[in-house]
Coordinates of C-alpha atoms in Angstrom, one line a residue:
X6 CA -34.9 34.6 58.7
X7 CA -32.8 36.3 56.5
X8 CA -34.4 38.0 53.2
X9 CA -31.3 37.8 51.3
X10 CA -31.3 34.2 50.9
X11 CA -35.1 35.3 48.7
X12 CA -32.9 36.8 46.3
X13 CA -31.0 33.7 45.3
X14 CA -34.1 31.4 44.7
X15 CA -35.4 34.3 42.4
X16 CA -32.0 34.6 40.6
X17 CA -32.6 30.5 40.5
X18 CA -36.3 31.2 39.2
X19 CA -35.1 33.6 36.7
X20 CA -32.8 31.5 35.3
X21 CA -35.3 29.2 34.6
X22 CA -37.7 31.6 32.9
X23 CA -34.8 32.5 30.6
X24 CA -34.5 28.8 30.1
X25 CA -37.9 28.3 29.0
X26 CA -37.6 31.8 26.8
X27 CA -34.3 29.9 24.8
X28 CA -35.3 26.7 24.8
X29 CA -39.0 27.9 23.2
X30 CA -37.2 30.3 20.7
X31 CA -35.0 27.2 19.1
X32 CA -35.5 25.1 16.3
X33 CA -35.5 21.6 17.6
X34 CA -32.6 21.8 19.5
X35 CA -30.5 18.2 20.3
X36 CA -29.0 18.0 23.8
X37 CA -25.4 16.9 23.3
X38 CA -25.4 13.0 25.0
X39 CA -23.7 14.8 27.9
X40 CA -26.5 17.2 28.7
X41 CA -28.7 14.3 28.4
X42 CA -26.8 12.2 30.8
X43 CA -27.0 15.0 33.2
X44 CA -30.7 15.4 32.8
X45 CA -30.9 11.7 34.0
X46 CA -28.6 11.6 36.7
X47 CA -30.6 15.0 37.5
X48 CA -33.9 13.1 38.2
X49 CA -32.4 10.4 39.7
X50 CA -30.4 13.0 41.9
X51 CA -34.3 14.7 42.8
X52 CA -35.9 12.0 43.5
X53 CA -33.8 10.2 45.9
X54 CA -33.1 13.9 47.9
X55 CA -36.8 14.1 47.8
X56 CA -38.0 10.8 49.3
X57 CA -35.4 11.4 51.7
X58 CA -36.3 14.7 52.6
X59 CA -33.4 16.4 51.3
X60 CA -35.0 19.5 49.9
X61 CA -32.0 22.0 49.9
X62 CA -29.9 19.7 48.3
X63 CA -32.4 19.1 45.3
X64 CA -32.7 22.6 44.7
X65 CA -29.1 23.1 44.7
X66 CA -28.5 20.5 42.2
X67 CA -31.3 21.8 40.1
X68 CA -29.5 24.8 40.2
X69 CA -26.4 23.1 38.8
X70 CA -28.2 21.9 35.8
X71 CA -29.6 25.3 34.7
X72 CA -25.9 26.5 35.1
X73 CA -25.2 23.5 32.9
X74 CA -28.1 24.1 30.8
X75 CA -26.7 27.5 30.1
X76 CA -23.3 26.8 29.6
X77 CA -24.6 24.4 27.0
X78 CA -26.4 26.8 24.9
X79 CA -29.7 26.1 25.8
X80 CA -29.1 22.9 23.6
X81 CA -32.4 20.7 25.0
X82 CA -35.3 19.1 23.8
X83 CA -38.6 20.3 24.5
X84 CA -39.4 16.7 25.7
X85 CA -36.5 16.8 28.1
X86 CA -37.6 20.5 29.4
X87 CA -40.5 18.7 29.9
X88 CA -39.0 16.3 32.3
X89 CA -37.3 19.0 34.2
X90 CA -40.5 21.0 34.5
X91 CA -41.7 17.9 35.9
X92 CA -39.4 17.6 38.8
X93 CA -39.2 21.4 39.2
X94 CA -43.0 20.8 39.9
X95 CA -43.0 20.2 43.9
X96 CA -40.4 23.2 44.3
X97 CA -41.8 25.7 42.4
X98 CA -45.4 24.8 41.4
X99 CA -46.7 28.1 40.2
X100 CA -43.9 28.8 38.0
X101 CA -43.6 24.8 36.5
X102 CA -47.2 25.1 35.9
X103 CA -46.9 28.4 33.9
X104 CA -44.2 26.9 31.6
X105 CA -46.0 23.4 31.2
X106 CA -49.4 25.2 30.0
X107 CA -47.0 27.9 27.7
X108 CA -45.8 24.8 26.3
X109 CA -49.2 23.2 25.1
X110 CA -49.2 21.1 28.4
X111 CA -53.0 20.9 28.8
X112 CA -53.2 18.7 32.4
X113 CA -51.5 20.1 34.9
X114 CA -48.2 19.2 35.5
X115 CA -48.5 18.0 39.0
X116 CA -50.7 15.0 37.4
X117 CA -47.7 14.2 35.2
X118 CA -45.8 10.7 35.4
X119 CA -42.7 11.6 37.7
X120 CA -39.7 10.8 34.7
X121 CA -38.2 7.9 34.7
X122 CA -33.8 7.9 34.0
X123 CA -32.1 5.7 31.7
X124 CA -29.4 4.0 34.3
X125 CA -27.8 3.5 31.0
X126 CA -27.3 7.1 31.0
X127 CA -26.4 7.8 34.9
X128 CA -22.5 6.9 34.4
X129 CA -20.2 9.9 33.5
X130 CA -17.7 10.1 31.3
X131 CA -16.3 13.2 32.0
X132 CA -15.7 14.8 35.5
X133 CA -14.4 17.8 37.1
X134 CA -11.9 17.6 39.4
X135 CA -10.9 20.3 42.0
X136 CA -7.4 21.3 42.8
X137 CA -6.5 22.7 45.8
X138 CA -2.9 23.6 47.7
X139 CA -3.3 24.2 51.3
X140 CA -7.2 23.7 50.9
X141 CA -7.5 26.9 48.3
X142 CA -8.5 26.7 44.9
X143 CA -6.0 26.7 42.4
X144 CA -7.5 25.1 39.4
X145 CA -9.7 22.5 38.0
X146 CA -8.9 19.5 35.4
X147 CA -11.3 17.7 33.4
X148 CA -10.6 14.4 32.7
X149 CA -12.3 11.1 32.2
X150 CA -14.4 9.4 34.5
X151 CA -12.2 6.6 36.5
X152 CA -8.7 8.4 36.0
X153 CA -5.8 6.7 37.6
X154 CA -3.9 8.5 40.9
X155 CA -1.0 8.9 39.6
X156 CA -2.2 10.4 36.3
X157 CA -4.2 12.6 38.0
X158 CA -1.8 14.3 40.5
X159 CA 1.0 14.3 37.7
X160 CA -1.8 16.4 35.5
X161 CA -2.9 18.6 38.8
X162 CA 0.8 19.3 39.5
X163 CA 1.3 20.7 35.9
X164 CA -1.6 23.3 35.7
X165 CA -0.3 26.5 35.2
X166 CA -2.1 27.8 38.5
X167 CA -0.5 24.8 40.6
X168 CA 3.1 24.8 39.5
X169 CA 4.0 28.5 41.3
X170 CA 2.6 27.1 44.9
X171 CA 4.3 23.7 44.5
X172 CA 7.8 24.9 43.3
X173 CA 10.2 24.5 45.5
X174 CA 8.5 23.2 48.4
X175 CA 8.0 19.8 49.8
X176 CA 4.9 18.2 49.5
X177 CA 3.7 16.7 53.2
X178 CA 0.7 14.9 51.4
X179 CA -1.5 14.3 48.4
X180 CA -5.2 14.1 49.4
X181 CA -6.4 12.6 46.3
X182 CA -10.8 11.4 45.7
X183 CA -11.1 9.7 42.8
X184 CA -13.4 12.0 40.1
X185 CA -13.6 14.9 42.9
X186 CA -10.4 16.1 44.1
X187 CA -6.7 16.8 44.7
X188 CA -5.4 18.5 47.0
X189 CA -1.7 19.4 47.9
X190 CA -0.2 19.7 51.5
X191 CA 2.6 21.9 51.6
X192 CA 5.0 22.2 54.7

């Protein structure tokens, strides 16, 4: 047992409580189609690590979307809180309860309808890749979903962080996964 690993599922719960504080304090906020897509892909994300038992990895991912969440401003619906209070239910029931009911809820929000996700929504459109020389992170690229190789490396070889570790050496390999990551092999 190690009491430090406490701390980061209050920093999580925290997070969400200043969520709910933002989200509240806005004047109908509309989630950019992005945050919505995430919300989606978020529930679809929950539910499938939850029916296969996969609890550690659900909470991590909810953990990404409040990072999200925050990066975006706070820019949700109150319906769409609503969802994610929904699936934040089962994790953390006392404090999904207290934010349903501060939000009018009057049921409680374990007898909500789990939410359903638009597969319309699911696809990206924008991803993240990681660049790496050696294995060590030198930089990230975001580019559309579905990029080519080729464009991809040429783009990862060019970032400002990249260029000093590739110049003048030879490149063994290019490890290259499609939306995820690059990464350069250097002999």
């Amino acid at each position: 047992w190690n009491p430090r690993g406490v701390l980061g599922v209050k920093r999580f719960l925290d997070k969400v409580w200043r969520a709910h504080q933002e989200i509240r304090e806005q004047e109908k906020p509309v989630a950019s189609g992005e945050l919505k897509s995430k919300l989606h892909r978020l529930v679809k994300k929950v539910e499938e690590g939850t029916l296969n038992l996969k609890f550690n990895t659900v909470v991590s991912f909810m953990m990404e979307f409040i990072n999200e969440l925050s990066d975006a401003r706070f820019q949700l619906s109150e319906n769409d809180w609503k969802a994610f209070l929904k699936i934040l239910a089962p994790y953390a029931p006392h404090l999904a309860e207290e934010l349903w009911h501060d939000l009018g809820g009057s049921d409680s929000v374990h007898l909500q309808n789990w939410p359903k996700y638009d597969p319309k929504l699911l696809a990206q459109k924008r991803v993240t890749v990681v660049v790496q020389v050696n294995g060590k992170l030198r930089g990230k690229l975001e580019i559309e979903a579905g990029g080519k190789e080729k464009e991809v490396v040429a783009k990862a070889r060019n970032l400002e962080n990249v260029r000093p570790h590739l110049h003048g050496r030879k490149v063994a390999k290019t490890v290259f996964i499609p939306d995820n990551l690059v990464n350069f092999v250097i002999s």
